[in-house]
Tab-separated table of C-alpha atoms in Angstrom:
chain	number	residue	atom	x	y	z
A	1	MET	CA	-0.155	0.019	-0.028
A	2	VAL	CA	1.531	3.648	-1.291
A	3	THR	CA	0.613	5.811	1.166
A	4	THR	CA	1.052	9.868	0.334
A	5	VAL	CA	2.882	12.689	2.468
A	6	PRO	CA	0.461	16.217	2.643
A	7	PRO	CA	2.653	18.624	1.177
A	8	THR	CA	3.997	20.651	4.084
A	9	PRO	CA	3.115	25.112	3.832
A	10	ARG	CA	7.060	25.747	3.120
A	11	GLN	CA	6.364	23.361	0.481
A	12	ARG	CA	3.155	24.614	-0.641
A	13	ALA	CA	3.969	28.599	-0.528
A	14	ARG	CA	7.494	27.200	-2.736
A	15	ALA	CA	5.212	26.086	-5.178
A	16	LEU	CA	2.717	29.464	-5.444
A	17	LEU	CA	5.745	31.100	-5.661
A	18	ALA	CA	7.048	28.761	-8.588
A	19	MET	CA	4.301	29.228	-10.463
A	20	VAL	CA	4.250	33.079	-9.835
A	21	VAL	CA	7.590	33.195	-10.770
A	22	SER	CA	7.147	31.534	-13.331
A	23	THR	CA	9.464	32.638	-16.963
A	24	ARG	CA	8.089	29.002	-19.089
A	25	THR	CA	4.243	29.728	-20.566
A	26	ALA	CA	1.610	27.157	-21.429
A	27	PRO	CA	0.487	27.012	-24.957
A	28	LEU	CA	-3.067	27.412	-25.070
A	29	PRO	CA	-3.043	30.224	-22.514
A	30	ALA	CA	-0.447	31.897	-24.568
A	31	ASP	CA	-2.665	31.563	-28.049
A	32	LEU	CA	-5.800	32.886	-25.706
A	33	ALA	CA	-4.002	35.770	-24.367
A	34	LEU	CA	-2.759	36.707	-28.200
A	35	VAL	CA	-6.425	36.329	-28.561
A	36	ALA	CA	-7.404	38.849	-26.542
A	37	ALA	CA	-4.556	41.527	-27.563
A	38	ARG	CA	-5.320	41.408	-31.634
A	39	ILE	CA	-9.384	41.860	-30.064
A	40	ALA	CA	-8.936	44.410	-28.112
A	41	LEU	CA	-6.545	45.991	-30.726
A	42	ALA	CA	-8.358	45.422	-33.744
A	43	TRP	CA	-12.137	46.832	-31.933
A	44	ILE	CA	-9.832	50.150	-31.237
A	45	PHE	CA	-7.446	50.337	-34.819
A	46	ILE	CA	-10.945	49.273	-36.601
A	47	TYR	CA	-12.969	52.217	-34.484
A	48	TYR	CA	-10.317	54.903	-35.655
A	49	GLY	CA	-9.514	53.936	-38.700
A	50	ALA	CA	-13.130	53.991	-40.484
A	51	GLY	CA	-13.524	57.483	-38.177
A	52	LYS	CA	-10.983	58.830	-40.001
A	53	LEU	CA	-12.073	57.665	-43.747
A	54	PHE	CA	-15.503	57.323	-43.819
A	55	GLY	CA	-16.501	59.603	-40.691
A	56	SER	CA	-18.106	56.395	-38.708
A	57	PHE	CA	-18.689	56.275	-35.378
A	58	ASN	CA	-18.908	60.031	-34.549
A	59	GLY	CA	-15.390	60.778	-36.227
A	60	PRO	CA	-13.377	63.438	-37.833
A	61	GLY	CA	-14.060	61.834	-41.452
A	62	PHE	CA	-11.788	61.938	-44.075
A	63	HIS	CA	-11.358	66.380	-45.495
A	64	ARG	CA	-11.224	66.831	-41.117
A	65	THR	CA	-8.678	64.188	-40.745
A	66	ALA	CA	-6.139	65.873	-43.469
A	67	LEU	CA	-7.023	69.357	-41.551
A	68	TYR	CA	-5.543	67.862	-38.541
A	69	PHE	CA	-3.064	66.102	-39.905
A	70	SER	CA	-1.761	70.051	-41.754
A	71	ASN	CA	-2.530	72.080	-39.406
A	72	THR	CA	-1.619	69.990	-36.566
A	73	ALA	CA	1.011	67.225	-36.508
A	74	HIS	CA	2.331	69.677	-39.894
A	75	LEU	CA	2.379	66.306	-42.252
A	76	HIS	CA	2.114	67.316	-45.483
A	77	PRO	CA	0.306	66.622	-47.918
A	78	GLY	CA	-2.158	66.004	-44.938
A	79	GLY	CA	-4.389	64.506	-48.025
A	80	PHE	CA	-1.740	61.728	-48.257
A	81	PHE	CA	-1.153	60.787	-44.571
A	82	ALA	CA	-5.080	60.680	-43.877
A	83	ALA	CA	-5.394	58.064	-46.170
A	84	LEU	CA	-1.964	56.439	-45.486
A	85	GLY	CA	-3.137	56.926	-41.300
A	86	GLY	CA	-6.756	55.755	-42.328
A	87	VAL	CA	-5.777	52.736	-44.120
A	88	ILE	CA	-3.258	51.186	-41.961
A	89	GLU	CA	-5.846	51.696	-39.096
A	90	LEU	CA	-7.964	50.207	-40.108
A	91	GLY	CA	-7.056	47.531	-42.563
A	92	GLY	CA	-4.935	46.649	-40.022
A	93	GLY	CA	-7.487	46.069	-37.088
A	94	ILE	CA	-9.563	44.539	-39.609
A	95	ALA	CA	-6.067	41.465	-40.183
A	96	LEU	CA	-5.839	41.425	-36.424
A	97	ALA	CA	-9.304	40.869	-36.283
A	98	LEU	CA	-9.289	37.426	-38.601
A	99	GLY	CA	-5.921	36.857	-37.732
A	100	LEU	CA	-4.658	37.138	-41.342
A	101	ALA	CA	-0.655	38.763	-42.178
A	102	SER	CA	-0.725	39.326	-37.915
A	103	ARG	CA	2.685	39.978	-37.756
A	104	LEU	CA	2.634	42.964	-41.236
A	105	ALA	CA	-0.115	44.259	-39.215
A	106	GLY	CA	1.253	44.603	-35.918
A	107	LEU	CA	4.606	46.030	-36.734
A	108	ALA	CA	1.910	48.775	-38.690
A	109	LEU	CA	-0.021	49.383	-36.443
A	110	PHE	CA	3.477	50.089	-34.261
A	111	GLY	CA	4.934	52.584	-36.492
A	112	ASP	CA	1.508	54.369	-36.869
A	113	MET	CA	1.215	54.633	-32.464
A	114	VAL	CA	4.961	55.883	-33.069
A	115	MET	CA	4.095	58.300	-35.785
A	116	ALA	CA	1.849	59.871	-34.237
A	117	MET	CA	3.703	60.236	-30.708
A	118	ILE	CA	6.433	62.040	-32.746
A	119	THR	CA	4.428	63.762	-34.423
A	120	VAL	CA	1.933	65.126	-31.913
A	121	THR	CA	1.496	63.684	-28.089
A	122	TRP	CA	5.029	63.660	-26.883
A	123	ALA	CA	4.916	67.132	-26.546
A	124	THR	CA	1.856	67.093	-24.805
A	125	GLY	CA	3.311	64.633	-21.909
A	126	ILE	CA	1.883	61.477	-20.861
A	127	ASN	CA	-0.449	62.601	-19.661
A	128	SER	CA	-2.499	65.995	-20.759
A	129	GLN	CA	-5.590	66.977	-19.583
A	130	THR	CA	-5.878	69.401	-22.774
A	131	SER	CA	-5.905	68.423	-27.070
A	132	PRO	CA	-3.569	66.992	-28.179
A	133	PRO	CA	-4.305	64.448	-25.704
A	134	GLY	CA	-1.007	62.972	-24.248
A	135	TYR	CA	0.451	59.639	-25.453
A	136	GLN	CA	-1.328	56.844	-23.165
A	137	LEU	CA	-2.443	55.622	-25.920
A	138	ASN	CA	-0.202	56.178	-28.420
A	139	LEU	CA	2.143	53.840	-25.564
A	140	ALA	CA	-0.427	51.014	-24.528
A	141	LEU	CA	-1.584	50.266	-28.187
A	142	GLY	CA	2.088	50.589	-29.923
A	143	VAL	CA	3.638	48.055	-27.299
A	144	LEU	CA	0.354	46.059	-27.796
A	145	ALA	CA	0.688	45.651	-31.014
A	146	LEU	CA	5.093	45.070	-30.754
A	147	VAL	CA	3.836	41.916	-29.071
A	148	VAL	CA	1.386	40.790	-31.972
A	149	ALA	CA	4.094	41.567	-34.459
A	150	VAL	CA	6.858	39.737	-32.691
A	151	PHE	CA	5.430	36.110	-31.159
A	152	GLY	CA	2.637	36.044	-34.695
A	153	GLY	CA	-0.700	35.346	-34.353
A	154	GLY	CA	-1.025	32.497	-32.324
A	155	ARG	CA	-2.879	29.285	-33.805
A	156	PHE	CA	-6.797	31.125	-33.249
A	157	SER	CA	-5.437	32.630	-36.383
A	158	VAL	CA	-5.495	32.103	-40.493
A	159	ASP	CA	-1.968	32.230	-40.163
A	160	ALA	CA	-1.866	28.843	-38.189
A	161	LEU	CA	-4.586	27.399	-41.223
A	162	ILE	CA	-2.292	28.656	-44.290
A	163	GLU	CA	0.872	27.815	-41.994
A	164	ARG	CA	-0.489	24.100	-41.793
A	165	ARG	CA	-1.149	24.439	-45.295
A	166	VAL	CA	1.879	24.588	-46.435
A	167	VAL	CA	4.161	22.459	-44.391
A	168	ALA	CA	1.404	19.586	-45.336
A	169	MET	CA	1.869	20.654	-49.291
A	170	GLU	CA	5.841	20.498	-48.682
A	171	VAL	CA	5.447	17.552	-47.248
A	172	ARG	CA	3.147	15.874	-49.461
A	173	ALA	CA	6.047	17.590	-51.995
A	174	THR	CA	8.946	16.021	-50.603
A	175	PRO	CA	10.577	12.501	-52.512
A	176	GLY	CA	9.734	9.304	-49.710
A	177	PRO	CA	12.944	6.494	-49.710
A	178	ALA	CA	11.391	5.124	-53.043
A	179	ALA	CA	12.113	8.196	-54.678
A	180	PHE	CA	15.429	8.761	-53.301
A	181	PHE	CA	17.022	5.417	-54.991
A	182	GLU	CA	14.656	6.095	-58.328
A	183	ASN	CA	16.205	9.801	-58.235
A	184	ARG	CA	19.538	9.855	-56.886
A	185	GLY	CA	21.660	11.736	-60.429
A	186	THR	CA	24.201	10.302	-62.054
A	187	VAL	CA	27.172	9.240	-62.030
A	188	ALA	CA	30.064	11.223	-62.499
A	189	ASP	CA	33.049	9.577	-64.741
A	190	THR	CA	36.349	10.540	-63.187
A	191	SER	CA	38.126	8.925	-66.169
A	192	SER	CA	37.101	11.815	-68.080
A	193	PRO	CA	38.652	15.134	-67.739
A	194	SER	CA	35.849	16.545	-67.452
A	195	GLY	CA	34.281	14.509	-64.720
A	196	SER	CA	31.019	14.311	-67.500
A	197	ALA	CA	27.944	12.685	-65.915
A	198	SER	CA	28.327	8.849	-67.709
A	199	GLY	CA	24.869	7.589	-67.137
A	200	PRO	CA	22.723	7.414	-64.359
A	201	LEU	CA	23.023	5.652	-60.848
A	202	PRO	CA	21.196	2.138	-60.624
A	203	THR	CA	18.810	1.707	-59.151
A	204	ARG	CA	18.280	-0.255	-55.585
A	205	ALA	CA	15.784	-3.162	-57.893
A	206	ALA	CA	18.555	-2.900	-60.484
A	207	VAL	CA	21.569	-3.473	-57.700
A	208	SER	CA	20.360	-6.586	-55.977
A	209	THR	CA	19.366	-8.360	-59.504
A	210	LEU	CA	23.634	-7.482	-60.889
A	211	PRO	CA	24.683	-11.375	-60.808
A	212	LEU	CA	27.258	-12.817	-58.458
A	213	SER	CA	30.349	-12.343	-60.161
A	214	SER	CA	29.866	-8.607	-60.702
A	215	ALA	CA	29.334	-8.046	-57.375
A	216	ARG	CA	32.316	-7.374	-54.431
A	217	ARG	CA	32.621	-10.580	-52.919
A	218	PRO	CA	33.681	-11.269	-49.462
A	219	HIS	CA	37.820	-12.499	-49.103
A	220	GLY	CA	38.761	-12.825	-45.256
A	221	ASP	CA	38.200	-8.804	-44.098
A	222	ARG	CA	38.387	-7.275	-47.578
A	223	PHE	CA	36.178	-6.988	-50.014
A	224	GLN	CA	37.131	-8.270	-53.588
A	225	THR	CA	35.710	-8.394	-57.087
A	226	GLU	CA	37.020	-11.482	-59.737
A	227	GLY	CA	40.225	-10.888	-61.322
A	228	ASP	CA	40.992	-8.472	-58.847
A	229	ASP	CA	44.977	-8.385	-57.786
A	230	GLN	CA	45.565	-6.026	-54.367
A	231	SER	CA	47.415	-6.090	-51.992
A	232	ASP	CA	46.829	-6.137	-48.733
A	233	VAL	CA	48.097	-4.193	-45.976
A	234	ASP	CA	50.407	-5.880	-45.206
A	235	GLY	CA	51.561	-5.430	-48.375
A	236	ALA	CA	51.229	-9.613	-49.241
A	237	PRO	CA	49.109	-9.631	-53.252
A	238	THR	CA	45.978	-10.820	-52.818
A	239	GLY	CA	43.756	-12.487	-55.486
A	240	THR	CA	39.736	-14.225	-55.892
A	241	PRO	CA	39.700	-17.863	-56.182
A	242	ASN	CA	37.577	-19.033	-59.264
A	243	GLY	CA	36.374	-22.918	-58.950
A	244	GLY	CA	40.231	-23.413	-57.279
A	245	GLN	CA	42.342	-21.347	-59.881
A	246	TRP	CA	43.492	-17.405	-58.737
A	247	SER	CA	41.617	-15.049	-61.219
A	248	GLY	CA	45.123	-12.688	-59.703
A	249	ALA	CA	48.248	-13.395	-59.584
A	250	PRO	CA	48.905	-16.958	-57.101
A	251	PRO	CA	50.418	-15.958	-53.911
A	252	HIS	CA	54.039	-17.225	-54.539
A	253	GLU	CA	54.160	-16.690	-57.821
A	254	ALA	CA	53.444	-12.971	-56.969
A	255	SER	CA	56.938	-11.241	-55.748
């Protein structure tokens, strides 16, 4: 009978401390956290992007956004930067909602927030009570977008689905063992100065059907073909017996 000893309060405290300070993340919680980050970013950037381009959600619309970029952000032409900012925010928000090209979308949104801080909100401080507002929102959104750009969209995304399809296609395109033996290329003709190929390598089936006289047969601890006249490591000549006769030089005549 096996008896278990209940953990002591000190052991429980150490286990709780190890869980709190652990830097290892389980796959499922990490993927769920990425989903939460993507949804939050998508919600906010679709709101602001659609407001800039189309005046949705009581937004300023394209014309007022262009004037804002020209007069406040000092970015000219204002219409170009208004369109650029609106497309990045709306398109990036939709991409993050789907998990499609999540790294690229996160990087684009991070750059958008950095540009907003450089041109407008950095000068007003972190918590400005006047217009324009402080840079705290740009900082938080930019860093969150950078997290998605670094870690990707996670397994619950269109990116993960595309990745699985691509990997499956690569596996199907990789030749198996049979294709390896059937398509190994050609043998270089070492007797030719140019080293050109002299023909295809024999397949595994062809090698197995070679006659025994054409294959290398064992001779002691060496392998030697019929008619070969070689010397062993001691310098003594060797031959191959053929029906009781030596096809190479006899040992007593080699000297």
